[in-house]
PDB file of C-alpha atoms in Angstrom:
ATOM      1  CA  UNK A   1     125.442  82.117 132.684  1.00 94.00           C
ATOM      2  CA  UNK A   2     123.368  84.711 135.056  1.00 96.00           C
ATOM      3  CA  UNK A   3     124.953  87.637 135.653  1.00 97.00           C
ATOM      4  CA  UNK A   4     123.810  91.502 137.504  1.00 98.00           C
ATOM      5  CA  UNK A   5     126.461  94.323 137.638  1.00 98.00           C
ATOM      6  CA  UNK A   6     125.258  97.823 139.626  1.00 98.00           C
ATOM      7  CA  UNK A   7     126.801 100.687 137.994  1.00 98.00           C
ATOM      8  CA  UNK A   8     125.772 104.651 139.252  1.00 97.00           C
ATOM      9  CA  UNK A   9     127.974 106.994 141.147  1.00 97.00           C
ATOM     10  CA  UNK A  10     129.703 106.646 144.112  1.00 97.00           C
ATOM     11  CA  UNK A  11     129.437 110.251 145.859  1.00 98.00           C
ATOM     12  CA  UNK A  12     126.343 112.135 146.244  1.00 98.00           C
ATOM     13  CA  UNK A  13     125.619 115.085 148.234  1.00 98.00           C
ATOM     14  CA  UNK A  14     122.205 115.307 150.450  1.00 97.00           C
ATOM     15  CA  UNK A  15     119.354 116.374 149.039  1.00 97.00           C
ATOM     16  CA  UNK A  16     120.638 114.869 145.605  1.00 98.00           C
ATOM     17  CA  UNK A  17     118.364 112.049 143.687  1.00 98.00           C
ATOM     18  CA  UNK A  18     120.500 108.561 143.084  1.00 98.00           C
ATOM     19  CA  UNK A  19     120.229 106.517 140.147  1.00 98.00           C
ATOM     20  CA  UNK A  20     121.676 103.466 139.593  1.00 98.00           C
ATOM     21  CA  UNK A  21     121.587 100.675 137.100  1.00 98.00           C
ATOM     22  CA  UNK A  22     121.657  97.564 136.910  1.00 98.00           C
ATOM     23  CA  UNK A  23     123.247  95.320 133.971  1.00 98.00           C
ATOM     24  CA  UNK A  24     122.167  91.962 133.543  1.00 98.00           C
ATOM     25  CA  UNK A  25     122.424  88.781 130.977  1.00 97.00           C
ATOM     26  CA  UNK A  26     121.749  85.414 131.567  1.00 96.00           C
ATOM     27  CA  UNK A  27     117.856  86.051 131.115  1.00 95.00           C
ATOM     28  CA  UNK A  28     115.227  88.232 129.993  1.00 94.00           C
ATOM     29  CA  UNK A  29     112.714  90.780 131.722  1.00 94.00           C
ATOM     30  CA  UNK A  30     110.255  89.671 128.766  1.00 93.00           C
ATOM     31  CA  UNK A  31     109.690  86.486 129.831  1.00 91.00           C
ATOM     32  CA  UNK A  32     106.478  85.455 132.195  1.00 90.00           C
ATOM     33  CA  UNK A  33     107.392  85.218 135.899  1.00 88.00           C
ATOM     34  CA  UNK A  34     111.293  86.969 135.367  1.00 92.00           C
ATOM     35  CA  UNK A  35     112.045  90.083 138.214  1.00 94.00           C
ATOM     36  CA  UNK A  36     115.152  92.283 139.201  1.00 97.00           C
ATOM     37  CA  UNK A  37     115.298  93.870 142.718  1.00 97.00           C
ATOM     38  CA  UNK A  38     117.491  95.920 144.452  1.00 98.00           C
ATOM     39  CA  UNK A  39     118.484  95.744 148.098  1.00 98.00           C
ATOM     40  CA  UNK A  40     120.933  97.402 150.200  1.00 98.00           C
ATOM     41  CA  UNK A  41     123.188  97.180 152.847  1.00 98.00           C
ATOM     42  CA  UNK A  42     124.788 100.317 154.972  1.00 98.00           C
ATOM     43  CA  UNK A  43     128.098  99.499 156.576  1.00 97.00           C
ATOM     44  CA  UNK A  44     128.074  97.125 159.037  1.00 96.00           C
ATOM     45  CA  UNK A  45     124.346  96.586 159.088  1.00 97.00           C
ATOM     46  CA  UNK A  46     121.626  94.452 158.023  1.00 97.00           C
ATOM     47  CA  UNK A  47     120.340  93.901 154.072  1.00 98.00           C
ATOM     48  CA  UNK A  48     117.146  95.768 153.433  1.00 97.00           C
ATOM     49  CA  UNK A  49     115.043  95.373 150.733  1.00 96.00           C
ATOM     50  CA  UNK A  50     114.009  98.444 148.458  1.00 97.00           C
ATOM     51  CA  UNK A  51     112.349  97.536 145.539  1.00 96.00           C
ATOM     52  CA  UNK A  52     111.266  94.811 142.964  1.00 95.00           C
ATOM     53  CA  UNK A  53     110.295  94.953 139.617  1.00 95.00           C
ATOM     54  CA  UNK A  54     108.617  92.384 137.455  1.00 93.00           C
ATOM     55  CA  UNK A  55     108.396  91.404 133.852  1.00 94.00           C
ATOM     56  CA  UNK A  56     104.706  93.055 133.255  1.00 93.00           C
ATOM     57  CA  UNK A  57     106.035  96.002 134.602  1.00 94.00           C
ATOM     58  CA  UNK A  58     104.494  95.410 138.239  1.00 92.00           C
ATOM     59  CA  UNK A  59     106.261  96.929 140.709  1.00 94.00           C
ATOM     60  CA  UNK A  60     106.903  96.660 144.349  1.00 93.00           C
ATOM     61  CA  UNK A  61     108.363  99.007 147.269  1.00 94.00           C
ATOM     62  CA  UNK A  62     109.554  98.845 150.656  1.00 93.00           C
ATOM     63  CA  UNK A  63     106.717 100.595 152.369  1.00 90.00           C
ATOM     64  CA  UNK A  64     108.880 102.325 154.430  1.00 92.00           C
ATOM     65  CA  UNK A  65     111.150 104.202 151.277  1.00 95.00           C
ATOM     66  CA  UNK A  66     108.041 103.808 149.101  1.00 95.00           C
ATOM     67  CA  UNK A  67     107.696 107.830 148.159  1.00 97.00           C
ATOM     68  CA  UNK A  68     111.549 107.946 147.435  1.00 98.00           C
ATOM     69  CA  UNK A  69     111.747 104.973 145.030  1.00 98.00           C
ATOM     70  CA  UNK A  70     111.362 104.706 141.308  1.00 98.00           C
ATOM     71  CA  UNK A  71     112.108 101.459 139.738  1.00 98.00           C
ATOM     72  CA  UNK A  72     112.196 101.090 135.925  1.00 98.00           C
ATOM     73  CA  UNK A  73     113.164  98.318 133.269  1.00 97.00           C
ATOM     74  CA  UNK A  74     114.647  98.777 130.120  1.00 96.00           C
ATOM     75  CA  UNK A  75     113.944  95.321 128.019  1.00 95.00           C
ATOM     76  CA  UNK A  76     115.876  96.032 125.070  1.00 95.00           C
ATOM     77  CA  UNK A  77     119.088  96.979 127.210  1.00 96.00           C
ATOM     78  CA  UNK A  78     118.763  94.601 130.009  1.00 97.00           C
ATOM     79  CA  UNK A  79     118.939  96.938 132.122  1.00 98.00           C
ATOM     80  CA  UNK A  80     116.806  98.299 135.686  1.00 98.00           C
ATOM     81  CA  UNK A  81     116.858 101.794 136.980  1.00 98.00           C
ATOM     82  CA  UNK A  82     116.256 103.080 140.375  1.00 98.00           C
ATOM     83  CA  UNK A  83     116.276 106.491 141.537  1.00 98.00           C
ATOM     84  CA  UNK A  84     115.658 107.244 145.389  1.00 98.00           C
ATOM     85  CA  UNK A  85     115.215 111.013 145.825  1.00 98.00           C
ATOM     86  CA  UNK A  86     116.055 113.296 148.781  1.00 97.00           C
ATOM     87  CA  UNK A  87     119.208 111.695 149.819  1.00 98.00           C
ATOM     88  CA  UNK A  88     120.740 111.533 153.530  1.00 98.00           C
ATOM     89  CA  UNK A  89     123.501 110.547 154.475  1.00 98.00           C
ATOM     90  CA  UNK A  90     121.976 107.652 156.524  1.00 98.00           C
ATOM     91  CA  UNK A  91     121.362 106.271 152.631  1.00 98.00           C
ATOM     92  CA  UNK A  92     124.705 105.329 152.496  1.00 98.00           C
ATOM     93  CA  UNK A  93     125.902 102.170 152.042  1.00 98.00           C
ATOM     94  CA  UNK A  94     126.114  99.405 149.496  1.00 98.00           C
ATOM     95  CA  UNK A  95     123.846  98.808 146.959  1.00 98.00           C
ATOM     96  CA  UNK A  96     123.118  95.240 145.460  1.00 98.00           C
ATOM     97  CA  UNK A  97     120.596  94.357 142.179  1.00 98.00           C
ATOM     98  CA  UNK A  98     119.474  90.537 142.427  1.00 98.00           C
ATOM     99  CA  UNK A  99     117.387  88.406 140.494  1.00 97.00           C
ATOM    100  CA  UNK A 100     114.201  87.109 142.587  1.00 94.00           C
ATOM    101  CA  UNK A 101     112.983  83.553 141.998  1.00 90.00           C
ATOM    102  CA  UNK A 102     110.027  82.227 143.568  1.00 83.00           C
ATOM    103  CA  UNK A 103     107.972  80.273 146.152  1.00 78.00           C
ATOM    104  CA  UNK A 104     104.064  80.132 145.338  1.00 77.00           C
ATOM    105  CA  UNK A 105     104.107  84.202 144.384  1.00 77.00           C
ATOM    106  CA  UNK A 106     106.784  85.101 147.243  1.00 84.00           C
ATOM    107  CA  UNK A 107     110.029  86.192 145.977  1.00 90.00           C
ATOM    108  CA  UNK A 108     113.753  85.392 147.099  1.00 94.00           C
ATOM    109  CA  UNK A 109     116.906  85.931 145.342  1.00 96.00           C
ATOM    110  CA  UNK A 110     119.540  82.864 143.793  1.00 95.00           C
ATOM    111  CA  UNK A 111     121.976  85.520 141.870  1.00 96.00           C
ATOM    112  CA  UNK A 112     123.211  88.779 142.966  1.00 98.00           C
ATOM    113  CA  UNK A 113     125.506  91.560 141.516  1.00 98.00           C
ATOM    114  CA  UNK A 114     128.616  92.254 143.362  1.00 97.00           C
ATOM    115  CA  UNK A 115     127.395  95.549 144.768  1.00 98.00           C
ATOM    116  CA  UNK A 116     127.824  99.161 144.246  1.00 98.00           C
ATOM    117  CA  UNK A 117     129.434 101.441 147.614  1.00 98.00           C
ATOM    118  CA  UNK A 118     126.957 104.860 147.363  1.00 98.00           C
ATOM    119  CA  UNK A 119     128.318 107.813 149.664  1.00 98.00           C
ATOM    120  CA  UNK A 120     126.105 110.055 150.558  1.00 98.00           C
ATOM    121  CA  UNK A 121     128.593 113.426 152.016  1.00 97.00           C
ATOM    122  CA  UNK A 122     128.205 117.016 151.114  1.00 95.00           C
TER     123      UNK A 122
ATOM    124  CA  UNK B   1     106.358  97.288 160.410  1.00 69.00           C
ATOM    125  CA  UNK B   2     107.169  93.255 160.039  1.00 80.00           C
ATOM    126  CA  UNK B   3     110.464  92.360 161.345  1.00 88.00           C
ATOM    127  CA  UNK B   4     112.443  89.088 161.716  1.00 93.00           C
ATOM    128  CA  UNK B   5     114.578  88.463 165.002  1.00 96.00           C
ATOM    129  CA  UNK B   6     118.157  86.939 164.577  1.00 97.00           C
ATOM    130  CA  UNK B   7     120.267  86.255 167.494  1.00 98.00           C
ATOM    131  CA  UNK B   8     123.817  88.950 167.276  1.00 97.00           C
ATOM    132  CA  UNK B   9     126.278  86.151 166.932  1.00 97.00           C
ATOM    133  CA  UNK B  10     126.794  82.334 167.378  1.00 98.00           C
ATOM    134  CA  UNK B  11     129.930  80.683 167.917  1.00 97.00           C
ATOM    135  CA  UNK B  12     130.977  77.696 167.259  1.00 97.00           C
ATOM    136  CA  UNK B  13     134.162  75.140 167.609  1.00 97.00           C
ATOM    137  CA  UNK B  14     135.437  73.893 164.376  1.00 97.00           C
ATOM    138  CA  UNK B  15     133.534  70.021 164.111  1.00 97.00           C
ATOM    139  CA  UNK B  16     130.260  71.074 166.252  1.00 97.00           C
ATOM    140  CA  UNK B  17     126.817  72.156 165.051  1.00 98.00           C
ATOM    141  CA  UNK B  18     125.936  75.635 164.300  1.00 98.00           C
ATOM    142  CA  UNK B  19     122.160  76.645 164.822  1.00 98.00           C
ATOM    143  CA  UNK B  20     120.512  80.147 163.789  1.00 98.00           C
ATOM    144  CA  UNK B  21     116.936  81.114 164.748  1.00 97.00           C
ATOM    145  CA  UNK B  22     115.043  83.460 162.940  1.00 97.00           C
ATOM    146  CA  UNK B  23     112.159  84.681 164.133  1.00 94.00           C
ATOM    147  CA  UNK B  24     108.486  86.251 162.813  1.00 87.00           C
ATOM    148  CA  UNK B  25     104.892  86.525 163.980  1.00 80.00           C
ATOM    149  CA  UNK B  26     104.303  85.591 160.207  1.00 77.00           C
ATOM    150  CA  UNK B  27     106.909  82.803 159.783  1.00 77.00           C
ATOM    151  CA  UNK B  28     104.278  80.398 160.166  1.00 75.00           C
ATOM    152  CA  UNK B  29     102.399  81.036 157.358  1.00 77.00           C
ATOM    153  CA  UNK B  30     105.467  82.077 154.899  1.00 85.00           C
ATOM    154  CA  UNK B  31     108.391  80.493 153.860  1.00 90.00           C
ATOM    155  CA  UNK B  32     112.287  81.140 155.339  1.00 93.00           C
ATOM    156  CA  UNK B  33     115.171  81.656 153.403  1.00 96.00           C
ATOM    157  CA  UNK B  34     118.939  81.678 154.120  1.00 98.00           C
ATOM    158  CA  UNK B  35     121.645  84.166 153.084  1.00 98.00           C
ATOM    159  CA  UNK B  36     125.424  83.629 153.929  1.00 98.00           C
ATOM    160  CA  UNK B  37     127.848  87.017 153.444  1.00 98.00           C
ATOM    161  CA  UNK B  38     131.468  86.791 153.750  1.00 97.00           C
ATOM    162  CA  UNK B  39     133.342  90.069 154.874  1.00 94.00           C
ATOM    163  CA  UNK B  40     133.114  91.938 151.348  1.00 94.00           C
ATOM    164  CA  UNK B  41     131.034  89.841 149.055  1.00 97.00           C
ATOM    165  CA  UNK B  42     127.514  89.652 148.116  1.00 98.00           C
ATOM    166  CA  UNK B  43     125.091  87.600 149.761  1.00 98.00           C
ATOM    167  CA  UNK B  44     124.299  83.883 148.580  1.00 98.00           C
ATOM    168  CA  UNK B  45     121.573  82.005 149.353  1.00 98.00           C
ATOM    169  CA  UNK B  46     122.270  78.906 151.238  1.00 98.00           C
ATOM    170  CA  UNK B  47     118.617  77.737 151.665  1.00 97.00           C
ATOM    171  CA  UNK B  48     115.436  77.976 150.398  1.00 95.00           C
ATOM    172  CA  UNK B  49     111.610  77.464 151.040  1.00 93.00           C
ATOM    173  CA  UNK B  50     112.602  76.760 154.653  1.00 93.00           C
ATOM    174  CA  UNK B  51     114.378  73.830 154.076  1.00 95.00           C
ATOM    175  CA  UNK B  52     116.134  73.178 150.170  1.00 96.00           C
ATOM    176  CA  UNK B  53     119.576  73.497 149.566  1.00 97.00           C
ATOM    177  CA  UNK B  54     120.460  75.079 146.056  1.00 96.00           C
ATOM    178  CA  UNK B  55     122.597  73.306 143.843  1.00 95.00           C
ATOM    179  CA  UNK B  56     126.572  73.574 145.187  1.00 96.00           C
ATOM    180  CA  UNK B  57     125.588  74.492 148.587  1.00 97.00           C
ATOM    181  CA  UNK B  58     127.417  71.685 151.247  1.00 97.00           C
ATOM    182  CA  UNK B  59     125.035  69.149 152.614  1.00 97.00           C
ATOM    183  CA  UNK B  60     126.176  70.645 156.265  1.00 98.00           C
ATOM    184  CA  UNK B  61     123.389  73.041 155.626  1.00 98.00           C
ATOM    185  CA  UNK B  62     120.019  72.459 156.274  1.00 98.00           C
ATOM    186  CA  UNK B  63     117.252  74.215 157.324  1.00 97.00           C
ATOM    187  CA  UNK B  64     113.442  73.740 159.608  1.00 96.00           C
ATOM    188  CA  UNK B  65     111.088  75.569 160.960  1.00 93.00           C
ATOM    189  CA  UNK B  66     108.764  74.869 163.836  1.00 92.00           C
ATOM    190  CA  UNK B  67     106.118  77.597 164.458  1.00 88.00           C
ATOM    191  CA  UNK B  68     107.261  81.113 164.179  1.00 89.00           C
ATOM    192  CA  UNK B  69     111.056  80.089 163.570  1.00 94.00           C
ATOM    193  CA  UNK B  70     112.629  79.164 161.433  1.00 95.00           C
ATOM    194  CA  UNK B  71     116.455  77.628 161.558  1.00 97.00           C
ATOM    195  CA  UNK B  72     119.719  77.363 159.868  1.00 98.00           C
ATOM    196  CA  UNK B  73     121.939  74.501 161.260  1.00 98.00           C
ATOM    197  CA  UNK B  74     125.538  74.077 160.082  1.00 98.00           C
ATOM    198  CA  UNK B  75     126.525  70.592 160.743  1.00 98.00           C
ATOM    199  CA  UNK B  76     130.440  70.165 161.490  1.00 97.00           C
ATOM    200  CA  UNK B  77     131.226  73.926 161.076  1.00 98.00           C
ATOM    201  CA  UNK B  78     134.194  74.658 158.867  1.00 97.00           C
ATOM    202  CA  UNK B  79     136.641  77.531 158.873  1.00 97.00           C
ATOM    203  CA  UNK B  80     135.486  78.891 155.876  1.00 96.00           C
ATOM    204  CA  UNK B  81     131.917  78.973 157.137  1.00 97.00           C
ATOM    205  CA  UNK B  82     132.636  82.368 159.395  1.00 97.00           C
ATOM    206  CA  UNK B  83     130.256  84.715 157.937  1.00 98.00           C
ATOM    207  CA  UNK B  84     127.003  86.438 158.410  1.00 98.00           C
ATOM    208  CA  UNK B  85     123.873  84.528 158.057  1.00 98.00           C
ATOM    209  CA  UNK B  86     120.117  86.322 157.236  1.00 98.00           C
ATOM    210  CA  UNK B  87     117.260  84.954 157.124  1.00 97.00           C
ATOM    211  CA  UNK B  88     114.520  86.410 154.938  1.00 96.00           C
ATOM    212  CA  UNK B  89     110.579  85.554 154.271  1.00 93.00           C
ATOM    213  CA  UNK B  90     107.866  87.934 152.857  1.00 88.00           C
ATOM    214  CA  UNK B  91     104.964  89.732 154.273  1.00 81.00           C
ATOM    215  CA  UNK B  92     102.027  88.554 152.021  1.00 74.00           C
ATOM    216  CA  UNK B  93     100.144  91.535 152.023  1.00 73.00           C
ATOM    217  CA  UNK B  94     102.786  93.178 149.250  1.00 67.00           C
ATOM    218  CA  UNK B  95     104.157  90.994 148.894  1.00 63.00           C
ATOM    219  CA  UNK B  96     107.261  92.518 150.225  1.00 84.00           C
ATOM    220  CA  UNK B  97     110.406  91.314 151.111  1.00 93.00           C
ATOM    221  CA  UNK B  98     111.820  91.197 154.593  1.00 93.00           C
ATOM    222  CA  UNK B  99     115.504  90.512 156.110  1.00 96.00           C
ATOM    223  CA  UNK B 100     116.381  90.063 159.782  1.00 96.00           C
ATOM    224  CA  UNK B 101     119.115  91.630 161.163  1.00 97.00           C
ATOM    225  CA  UNK B 102     121.990  89.090 160.552  1.00 98.00           C
ATOM    226  CA  UNK B 103     123.946  86.578 162.656  1.00 98.00           C
ATOM    227  CA  UNK B 104     127.650  86.732 162.946  1.00 98.00           C
ATOM    228  CA  UNK B 105     128.885  83.339 162.881  1.00 98.00           C
ATOM    229  CA  UNK B 106     131.970  82.983 164.665  1.00 97.00           C
ATOM    230  CA  UNK B 107     134.323  79.518 164.215  1.00 97.00           C
ATOM    231  CA  UNK B 108     136.746  79.695 167.453  1.00 94.00           C
TER     232      UNK B 108
END
């Protein structure tokens, strides 16, 4: 059974750095082809892809947020960590981690965590 | 930046057919994927690789493509299908993931 769960602060202040952890089970990030991604959703708005990390430590970032994002993995703990610097109120939203599958080289997401709501406010 | 365009809303009566479109210039060379998101819940994959249905997704959900548009069709819409629907594709230069703006399906 595949599960993913996000954890981290529910409230951060503007300019602070957000650190979110995705803890997963039912698959391993040491297996060829496996990855974990992050997607966020501001309240009442659309999904926005943020980042992906693969079993071989290849990393992909949203071009619009690349300068603020870092994604890392800890295979011994089955965790993926996303950091986002210089948080702003517009970054308020629900942050999801998800497992990608692939059509050719292109990812889509078949398992999602429940999401964690992050509010950016002073 | 690359965009996928969806209608903000679609309304249908129970038992009718709902069609939700997603347009993007790169779609002729990239696959389309669809997610259903009910209020307060995480998205659920309902169509992958344009027209494939994951295990457990009802047969009334289907997908198709034509040129720069992919379409999610829900035949015999039920009240439980009322949700937001998002298309997703990729930008091959990354490859980067991109989502459409979402369509709210209302079952009248």
